[in-house]
Each structure stands twice: as C-alpha cells, then as structure tokens.
mmCIF file of N, CA and C in Angstrom:
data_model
loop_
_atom_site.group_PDB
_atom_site.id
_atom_site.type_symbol
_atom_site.label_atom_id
_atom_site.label_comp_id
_atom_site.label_asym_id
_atom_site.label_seq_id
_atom_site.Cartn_x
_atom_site.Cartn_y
_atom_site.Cartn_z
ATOM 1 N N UNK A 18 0.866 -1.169 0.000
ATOM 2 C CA UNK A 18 0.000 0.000 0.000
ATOM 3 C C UNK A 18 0.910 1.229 0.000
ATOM 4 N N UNK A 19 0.461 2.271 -1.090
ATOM 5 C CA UNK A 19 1.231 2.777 -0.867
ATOM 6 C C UNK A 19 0.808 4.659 0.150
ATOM 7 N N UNK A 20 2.330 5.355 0.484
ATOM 8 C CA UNK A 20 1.542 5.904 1.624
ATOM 9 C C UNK A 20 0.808 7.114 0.650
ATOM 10 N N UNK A 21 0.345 8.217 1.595
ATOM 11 C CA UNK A 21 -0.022 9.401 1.060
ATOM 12 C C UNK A 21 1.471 10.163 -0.338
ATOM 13 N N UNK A 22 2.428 10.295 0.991
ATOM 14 C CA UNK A 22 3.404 10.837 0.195
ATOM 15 C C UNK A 22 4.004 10.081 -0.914
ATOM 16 N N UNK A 23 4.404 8.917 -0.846
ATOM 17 C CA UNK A 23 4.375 8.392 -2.392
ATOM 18 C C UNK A 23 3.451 8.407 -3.176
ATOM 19 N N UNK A 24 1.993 8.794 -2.893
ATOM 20 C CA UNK A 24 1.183 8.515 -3.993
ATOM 21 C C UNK A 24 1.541 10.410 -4.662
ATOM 22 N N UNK A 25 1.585 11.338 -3.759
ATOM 23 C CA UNK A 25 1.630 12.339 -3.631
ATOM 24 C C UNK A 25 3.148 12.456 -4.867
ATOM 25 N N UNK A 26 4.135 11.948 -4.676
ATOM 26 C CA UNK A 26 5.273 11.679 -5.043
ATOM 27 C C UNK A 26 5.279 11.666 -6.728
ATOM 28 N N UNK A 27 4.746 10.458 -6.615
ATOM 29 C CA UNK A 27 4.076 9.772 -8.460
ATOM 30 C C UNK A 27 3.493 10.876 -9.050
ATOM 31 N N UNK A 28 2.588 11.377 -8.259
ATOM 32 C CA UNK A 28 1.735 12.521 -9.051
ATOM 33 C C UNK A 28 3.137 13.455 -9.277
ATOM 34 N N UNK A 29 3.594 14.105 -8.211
ATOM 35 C CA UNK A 29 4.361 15.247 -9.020
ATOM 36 C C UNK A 29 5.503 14.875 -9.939
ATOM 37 N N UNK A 30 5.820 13.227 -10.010
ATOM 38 C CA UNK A 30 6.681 13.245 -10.809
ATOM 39 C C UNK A 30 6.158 13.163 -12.378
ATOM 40 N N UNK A 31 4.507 12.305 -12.587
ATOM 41 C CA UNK A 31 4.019 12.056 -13.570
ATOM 42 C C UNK A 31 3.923 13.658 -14.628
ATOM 43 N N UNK A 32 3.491 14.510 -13.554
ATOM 44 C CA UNK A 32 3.140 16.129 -13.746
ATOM 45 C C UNK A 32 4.845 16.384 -14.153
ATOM 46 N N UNK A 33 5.305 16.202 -14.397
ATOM 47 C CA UNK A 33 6.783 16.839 -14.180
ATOM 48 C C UNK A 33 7.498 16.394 -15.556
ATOM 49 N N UNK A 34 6.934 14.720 -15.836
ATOM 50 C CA UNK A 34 6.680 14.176 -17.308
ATOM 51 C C UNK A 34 6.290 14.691 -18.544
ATOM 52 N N UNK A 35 4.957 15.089 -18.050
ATOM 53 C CA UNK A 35 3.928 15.971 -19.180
ATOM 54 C C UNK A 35 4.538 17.317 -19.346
ATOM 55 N N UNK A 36 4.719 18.210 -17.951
ATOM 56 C CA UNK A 36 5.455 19.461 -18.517
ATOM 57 C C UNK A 36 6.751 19.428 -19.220
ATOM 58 N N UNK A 37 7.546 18.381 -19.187
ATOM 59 C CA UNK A 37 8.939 18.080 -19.697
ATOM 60 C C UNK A 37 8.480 17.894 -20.656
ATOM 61 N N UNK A 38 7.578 17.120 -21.417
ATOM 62 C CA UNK A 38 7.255 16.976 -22.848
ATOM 63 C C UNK A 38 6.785 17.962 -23.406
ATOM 64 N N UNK A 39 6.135 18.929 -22.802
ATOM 65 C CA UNK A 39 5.258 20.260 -23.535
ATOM 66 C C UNK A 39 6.194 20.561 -23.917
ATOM 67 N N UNK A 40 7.220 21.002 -22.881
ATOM 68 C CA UNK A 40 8.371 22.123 -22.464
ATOM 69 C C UNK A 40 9.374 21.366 -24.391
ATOM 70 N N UNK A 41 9.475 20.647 -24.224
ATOM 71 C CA UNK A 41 10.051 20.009 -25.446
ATOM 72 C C UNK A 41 9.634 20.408 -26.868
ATOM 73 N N UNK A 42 8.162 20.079 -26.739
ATOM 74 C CA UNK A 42 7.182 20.410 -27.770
ATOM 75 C C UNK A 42 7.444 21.672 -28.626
ATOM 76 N N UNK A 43 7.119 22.858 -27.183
ATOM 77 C CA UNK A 43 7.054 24.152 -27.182
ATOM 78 C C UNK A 43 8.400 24.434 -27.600
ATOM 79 N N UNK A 44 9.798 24.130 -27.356
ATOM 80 C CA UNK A 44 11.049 24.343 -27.696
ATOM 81 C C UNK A 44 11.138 23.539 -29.039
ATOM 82 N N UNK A 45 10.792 22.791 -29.434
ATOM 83 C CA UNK A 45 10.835 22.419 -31.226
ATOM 84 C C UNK A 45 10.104 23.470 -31.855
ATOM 85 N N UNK A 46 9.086 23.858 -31.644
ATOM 86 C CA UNK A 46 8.008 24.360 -31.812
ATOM 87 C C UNK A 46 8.938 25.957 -32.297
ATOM 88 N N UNK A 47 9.194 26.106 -31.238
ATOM 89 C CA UNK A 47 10.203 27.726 -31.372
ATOM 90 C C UNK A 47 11.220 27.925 -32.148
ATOM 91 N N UNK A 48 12.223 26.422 -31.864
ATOM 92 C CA UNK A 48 13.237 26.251 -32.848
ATOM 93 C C UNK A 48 12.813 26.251 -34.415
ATOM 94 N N UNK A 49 12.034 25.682 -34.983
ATOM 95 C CA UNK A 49 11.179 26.139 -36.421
ATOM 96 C C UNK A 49 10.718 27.160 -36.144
ATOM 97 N N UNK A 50 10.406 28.020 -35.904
ATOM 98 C CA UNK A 50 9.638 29.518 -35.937
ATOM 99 C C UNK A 50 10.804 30.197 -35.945
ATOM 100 N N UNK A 51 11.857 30.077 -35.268
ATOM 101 C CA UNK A 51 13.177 31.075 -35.840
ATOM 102 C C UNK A 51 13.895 30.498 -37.058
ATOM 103 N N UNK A 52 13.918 29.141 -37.124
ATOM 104 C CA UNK A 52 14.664 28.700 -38.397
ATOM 105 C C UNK A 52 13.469 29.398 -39.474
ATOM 106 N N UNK A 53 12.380 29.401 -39.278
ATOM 107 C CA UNK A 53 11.800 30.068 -40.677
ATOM 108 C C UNK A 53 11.906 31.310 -40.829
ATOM 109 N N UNK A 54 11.741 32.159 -39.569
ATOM 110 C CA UNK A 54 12.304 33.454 -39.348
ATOM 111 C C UNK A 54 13.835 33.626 -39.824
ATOM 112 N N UNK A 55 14.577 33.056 -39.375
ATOM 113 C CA UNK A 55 16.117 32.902 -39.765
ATOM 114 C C UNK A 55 15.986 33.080 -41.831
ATOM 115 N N UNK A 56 15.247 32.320 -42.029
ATOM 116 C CA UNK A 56 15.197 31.977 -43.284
ATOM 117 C C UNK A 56 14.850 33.033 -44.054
ATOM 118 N N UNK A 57 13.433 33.408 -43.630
ATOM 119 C CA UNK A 57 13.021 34.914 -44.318
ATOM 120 C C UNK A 57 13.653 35.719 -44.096
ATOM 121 N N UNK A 58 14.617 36.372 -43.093
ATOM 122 C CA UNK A 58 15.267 37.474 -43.079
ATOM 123 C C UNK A 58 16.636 37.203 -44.020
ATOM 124 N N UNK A 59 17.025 36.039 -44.204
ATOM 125 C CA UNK A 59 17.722 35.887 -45.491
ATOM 126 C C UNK A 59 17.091 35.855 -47.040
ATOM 127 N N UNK A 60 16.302 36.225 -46.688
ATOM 128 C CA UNK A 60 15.662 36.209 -48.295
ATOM 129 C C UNK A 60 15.123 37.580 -48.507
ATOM 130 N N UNK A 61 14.836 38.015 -47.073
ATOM 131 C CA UNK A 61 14.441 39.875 -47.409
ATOM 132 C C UNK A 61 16.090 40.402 -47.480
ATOM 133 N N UNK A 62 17.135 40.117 -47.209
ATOM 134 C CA UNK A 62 18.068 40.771 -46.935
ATOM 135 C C UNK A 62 18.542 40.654 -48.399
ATOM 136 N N UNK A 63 18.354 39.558 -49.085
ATOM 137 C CA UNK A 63 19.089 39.065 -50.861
ATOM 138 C C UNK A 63 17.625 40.578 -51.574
ATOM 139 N N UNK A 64 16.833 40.622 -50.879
ATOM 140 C CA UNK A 64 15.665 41.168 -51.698
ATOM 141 C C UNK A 64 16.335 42.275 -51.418
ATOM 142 N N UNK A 65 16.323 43.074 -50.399
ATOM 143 C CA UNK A 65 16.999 44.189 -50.407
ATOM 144 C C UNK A 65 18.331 44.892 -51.113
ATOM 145 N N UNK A 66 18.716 43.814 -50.719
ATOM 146 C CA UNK A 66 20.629 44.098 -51.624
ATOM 147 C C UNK A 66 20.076 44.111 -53.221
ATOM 148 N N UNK A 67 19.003 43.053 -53.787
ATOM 149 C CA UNK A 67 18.661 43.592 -55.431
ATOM 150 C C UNK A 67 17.892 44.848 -55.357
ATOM 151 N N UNK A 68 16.993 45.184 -54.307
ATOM 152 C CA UNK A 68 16.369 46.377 -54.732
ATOM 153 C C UNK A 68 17.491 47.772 -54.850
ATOM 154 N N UNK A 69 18.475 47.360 -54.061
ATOM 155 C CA UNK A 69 19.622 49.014 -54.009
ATOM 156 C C UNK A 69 20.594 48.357 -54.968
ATOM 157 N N UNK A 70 20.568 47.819 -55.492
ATOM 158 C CA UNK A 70 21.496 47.402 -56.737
ATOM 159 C C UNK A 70 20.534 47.817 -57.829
ATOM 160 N N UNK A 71 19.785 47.779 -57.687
ATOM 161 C CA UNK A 71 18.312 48.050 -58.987
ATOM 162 C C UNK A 71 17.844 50.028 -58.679
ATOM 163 N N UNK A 72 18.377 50.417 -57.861
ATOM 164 C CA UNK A 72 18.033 51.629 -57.423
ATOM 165 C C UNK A 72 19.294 52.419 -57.761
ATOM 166 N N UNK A 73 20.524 51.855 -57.624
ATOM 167 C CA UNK A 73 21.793 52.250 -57.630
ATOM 168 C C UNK A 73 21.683 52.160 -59.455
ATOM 169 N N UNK A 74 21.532 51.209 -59.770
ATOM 170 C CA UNK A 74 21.249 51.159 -61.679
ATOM 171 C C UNK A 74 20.621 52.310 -62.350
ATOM 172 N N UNK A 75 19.367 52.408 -61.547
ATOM 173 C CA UNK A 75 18.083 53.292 -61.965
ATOM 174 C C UNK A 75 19.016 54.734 -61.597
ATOM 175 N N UNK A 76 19.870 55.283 -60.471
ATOM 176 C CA UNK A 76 20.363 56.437 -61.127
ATOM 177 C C UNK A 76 21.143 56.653 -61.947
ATOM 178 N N UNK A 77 22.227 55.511 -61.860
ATOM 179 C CA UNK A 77 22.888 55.801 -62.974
ATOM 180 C C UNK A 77 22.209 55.576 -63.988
ATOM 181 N N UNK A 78 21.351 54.890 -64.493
ATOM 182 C CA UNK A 78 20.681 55.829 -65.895
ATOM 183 C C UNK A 78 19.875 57.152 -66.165
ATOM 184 N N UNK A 79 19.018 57.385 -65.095
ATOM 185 C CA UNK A 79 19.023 58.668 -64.858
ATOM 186 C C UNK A 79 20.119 59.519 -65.303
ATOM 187 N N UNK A 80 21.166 59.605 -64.969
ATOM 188 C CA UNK A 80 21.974 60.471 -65.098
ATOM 189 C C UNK A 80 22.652 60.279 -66.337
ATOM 190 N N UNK A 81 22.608 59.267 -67.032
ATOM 191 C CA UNK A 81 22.926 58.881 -68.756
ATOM 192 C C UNK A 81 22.204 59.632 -69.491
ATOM 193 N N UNK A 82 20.384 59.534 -68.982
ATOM 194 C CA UNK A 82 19.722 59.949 -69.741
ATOM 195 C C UNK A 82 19.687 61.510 -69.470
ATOM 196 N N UNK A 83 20.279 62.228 -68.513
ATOM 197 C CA UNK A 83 19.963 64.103 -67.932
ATOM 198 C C UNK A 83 21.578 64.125 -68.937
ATOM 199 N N UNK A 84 22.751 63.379 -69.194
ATOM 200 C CA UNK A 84 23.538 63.457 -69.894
ATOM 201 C C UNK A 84 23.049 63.670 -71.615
ATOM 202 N N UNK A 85 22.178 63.018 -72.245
ATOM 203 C CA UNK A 85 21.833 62.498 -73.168
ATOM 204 C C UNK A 85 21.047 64.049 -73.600
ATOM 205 N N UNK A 86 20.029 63.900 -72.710
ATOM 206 C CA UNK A 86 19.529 65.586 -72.748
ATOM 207 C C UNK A 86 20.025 66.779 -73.251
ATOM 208 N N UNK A 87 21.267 67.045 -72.326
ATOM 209 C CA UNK A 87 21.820 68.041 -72.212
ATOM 210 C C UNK A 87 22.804 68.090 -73.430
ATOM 211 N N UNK A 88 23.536 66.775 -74.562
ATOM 212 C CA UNK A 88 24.008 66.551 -75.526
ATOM 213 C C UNK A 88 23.012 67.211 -76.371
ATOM 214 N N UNK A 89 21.674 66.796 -76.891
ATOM 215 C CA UNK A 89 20.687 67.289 -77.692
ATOM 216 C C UNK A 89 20.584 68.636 -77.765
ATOM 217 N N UNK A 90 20.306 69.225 -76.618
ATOM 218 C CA UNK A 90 20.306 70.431 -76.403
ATOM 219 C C UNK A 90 21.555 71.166 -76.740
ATOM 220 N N UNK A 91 22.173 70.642 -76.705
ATOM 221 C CA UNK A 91 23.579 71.601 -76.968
ATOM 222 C C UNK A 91 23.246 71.501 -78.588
ATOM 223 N N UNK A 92 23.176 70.345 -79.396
ATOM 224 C CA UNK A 92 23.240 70.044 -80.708
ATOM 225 C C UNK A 92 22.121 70.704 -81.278
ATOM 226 N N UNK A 93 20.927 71.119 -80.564
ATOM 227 C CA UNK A 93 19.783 71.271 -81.625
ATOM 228 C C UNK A 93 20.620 73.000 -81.434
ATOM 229 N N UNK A 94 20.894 73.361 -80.703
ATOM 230 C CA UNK A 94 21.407 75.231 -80.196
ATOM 231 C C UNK A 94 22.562 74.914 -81.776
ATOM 232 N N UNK A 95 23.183 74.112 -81.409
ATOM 233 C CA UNK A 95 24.292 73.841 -82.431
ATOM 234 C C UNK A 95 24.289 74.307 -83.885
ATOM 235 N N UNK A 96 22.705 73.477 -84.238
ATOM 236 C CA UNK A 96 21.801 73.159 -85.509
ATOM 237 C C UNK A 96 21.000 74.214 -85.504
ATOM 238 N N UNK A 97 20.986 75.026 -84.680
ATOM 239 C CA UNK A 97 19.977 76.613 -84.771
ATOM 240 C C UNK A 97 21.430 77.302 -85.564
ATOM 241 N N UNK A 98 22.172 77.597 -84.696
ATOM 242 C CA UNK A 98 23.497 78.226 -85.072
ATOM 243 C C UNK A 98 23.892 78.078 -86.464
ATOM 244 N N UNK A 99 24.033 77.090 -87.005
ATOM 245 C CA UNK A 99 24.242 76.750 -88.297
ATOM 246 C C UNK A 99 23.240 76.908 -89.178
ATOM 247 N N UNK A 100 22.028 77.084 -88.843
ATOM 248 C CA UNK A 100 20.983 77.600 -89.698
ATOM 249 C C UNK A 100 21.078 79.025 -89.869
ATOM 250 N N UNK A 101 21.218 79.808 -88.919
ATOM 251 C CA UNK A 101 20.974 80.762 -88.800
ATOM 252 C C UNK A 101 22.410 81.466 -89.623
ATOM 253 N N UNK A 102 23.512 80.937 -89.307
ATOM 254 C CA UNK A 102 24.767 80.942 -90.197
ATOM 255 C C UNK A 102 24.261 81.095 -92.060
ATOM 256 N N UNK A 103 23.892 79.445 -92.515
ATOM 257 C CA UNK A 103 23.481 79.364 -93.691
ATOM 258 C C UNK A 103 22.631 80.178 -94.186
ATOM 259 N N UNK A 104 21.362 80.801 -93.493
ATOM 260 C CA UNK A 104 20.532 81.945 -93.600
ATOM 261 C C UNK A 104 21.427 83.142 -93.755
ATOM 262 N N UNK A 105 22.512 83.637 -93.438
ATOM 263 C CA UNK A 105 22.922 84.759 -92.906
ATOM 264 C C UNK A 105 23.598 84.660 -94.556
ATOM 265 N N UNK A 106 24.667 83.678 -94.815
ATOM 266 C CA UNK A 106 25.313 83.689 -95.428
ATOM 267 C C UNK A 106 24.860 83.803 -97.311
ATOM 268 N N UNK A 107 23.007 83.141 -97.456
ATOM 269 C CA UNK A 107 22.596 83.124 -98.334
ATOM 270 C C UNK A 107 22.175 84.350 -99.062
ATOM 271 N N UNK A 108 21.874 84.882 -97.743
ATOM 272 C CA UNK A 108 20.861 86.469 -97.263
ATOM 273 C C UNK A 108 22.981 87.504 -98.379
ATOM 274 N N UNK A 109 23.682 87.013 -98.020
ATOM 275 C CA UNK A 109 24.847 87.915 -98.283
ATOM 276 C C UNK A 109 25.286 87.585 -99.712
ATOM 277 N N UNK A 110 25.215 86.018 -99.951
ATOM 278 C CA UNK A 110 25.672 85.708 -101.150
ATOM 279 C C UNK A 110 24.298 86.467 -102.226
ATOM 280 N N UNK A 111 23.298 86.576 -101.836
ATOM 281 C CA UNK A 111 22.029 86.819 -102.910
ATOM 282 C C UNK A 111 22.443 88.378 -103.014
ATOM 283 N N UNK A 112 22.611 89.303 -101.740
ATOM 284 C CA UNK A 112 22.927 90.461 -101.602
ATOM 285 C C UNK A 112 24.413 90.732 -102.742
ATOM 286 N N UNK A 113 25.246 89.807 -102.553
ATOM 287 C CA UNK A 113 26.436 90.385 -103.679
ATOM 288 C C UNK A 113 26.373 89.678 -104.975
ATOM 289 N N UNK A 114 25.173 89.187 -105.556
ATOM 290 C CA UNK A 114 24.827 88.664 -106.732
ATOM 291 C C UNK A 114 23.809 89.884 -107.375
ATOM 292 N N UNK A 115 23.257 90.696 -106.566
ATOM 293 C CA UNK A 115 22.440 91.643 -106.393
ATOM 294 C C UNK A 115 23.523 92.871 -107.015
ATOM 295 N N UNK A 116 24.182 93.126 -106.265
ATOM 296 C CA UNK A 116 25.139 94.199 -106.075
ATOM 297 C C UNK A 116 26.025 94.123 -107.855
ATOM 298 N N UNK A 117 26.387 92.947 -107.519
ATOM 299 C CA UNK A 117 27.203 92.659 -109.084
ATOM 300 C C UNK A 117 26.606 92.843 -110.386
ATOM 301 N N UNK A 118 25.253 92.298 -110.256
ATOM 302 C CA UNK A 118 24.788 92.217 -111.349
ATOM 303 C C UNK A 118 24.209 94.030 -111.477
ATOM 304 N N UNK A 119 23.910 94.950 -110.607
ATOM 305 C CA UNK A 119 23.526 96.286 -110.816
ATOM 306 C C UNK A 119 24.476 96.985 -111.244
ATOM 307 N N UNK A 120 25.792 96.355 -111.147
ATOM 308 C CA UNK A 120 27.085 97.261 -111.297
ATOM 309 C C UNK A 120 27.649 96.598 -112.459
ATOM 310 N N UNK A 121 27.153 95.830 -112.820
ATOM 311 C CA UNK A 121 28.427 95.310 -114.333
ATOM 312 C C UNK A 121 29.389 94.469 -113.725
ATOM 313 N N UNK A 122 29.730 93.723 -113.159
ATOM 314 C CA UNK A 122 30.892 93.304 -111.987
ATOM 315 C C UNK A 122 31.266 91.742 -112.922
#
C-alpha cells in the first residue's frame, strides 16, 4: 500500500513528465519559428541588396539619360546656329549677286 506521500510523489513526478514533454514540444516548436524566421530574413536581406542594386542602376541611368539631354540640347542650339549661319550667309551671297549684277561686276 502505498503511503499518502508516495502517492503524492508519483503525481508530481508524472506532472513533471507531461510538462517536460510540452516544455520540449514548445522548444521544437520555437526552434522552427526562428529557423523560418532565420530563413526569411535571409531572403528579405538578398531582396533588399537587389532592390539598391536596382536603385543604384536606376540612377545611374538617370543620369545617362539628364547626360543624353543636355548633348541634344547643346546640338539642336548647335543646328539653330548653323541655320541661322546658312541663312545669314545666303541672305549675303544673294545680296552680292544683287550688287554685281547692278554694277556690271
């Protein structure tokens, strides 16, 4: 027969069983929740490093293309200049074809 305190005994050791197994449970349980955590923050961190590699790209073309711009612009000013040249110069050649032909030349 057994007494109070051994029966008393069994119980807290049986209780002591079950929480050791939760306690187990609950610690696997956690250990996957950071390994997946672990996991995603390696995959936001690869995501991140392409987004500022993709951001770092995106200005430097930006700045190809405010380059590219500012080429045109110089060239069309360029291509005004030279019009305005060829105009000037036609405007002078017609003027001394003018001149010559009133004078006998």
């Amino acid at each position: 027969v057994k007494t109070r305190l051994e029966t008393r005994l069994q119980f807290c050791l049986d209780e002591m069983k079950i929480l050791s197994k939760k306690h187990k449970e609950e610690k696997t349980e956690l250990e996957r929740t950071i390994n997946h955590l672990q996991s995603e923050m390696v995959t936001l961190k690869a995501e991140r490093e392409r987004g500022t590699e993709a951001l770092k790209r995106a200005k430097e073309l930006e700045a190809q293309v405010n380059d590219r711009e500012l080429m045109l612009r110089q060239a069309q000013m360029q291509k005004k200049d030279l019009l305005d040249a060829i105009s000037h110069l036609r405007e002078v050649t017609s003027f001394d074809k003018c001149e010559s032909m009133s004078f006998g030349v």
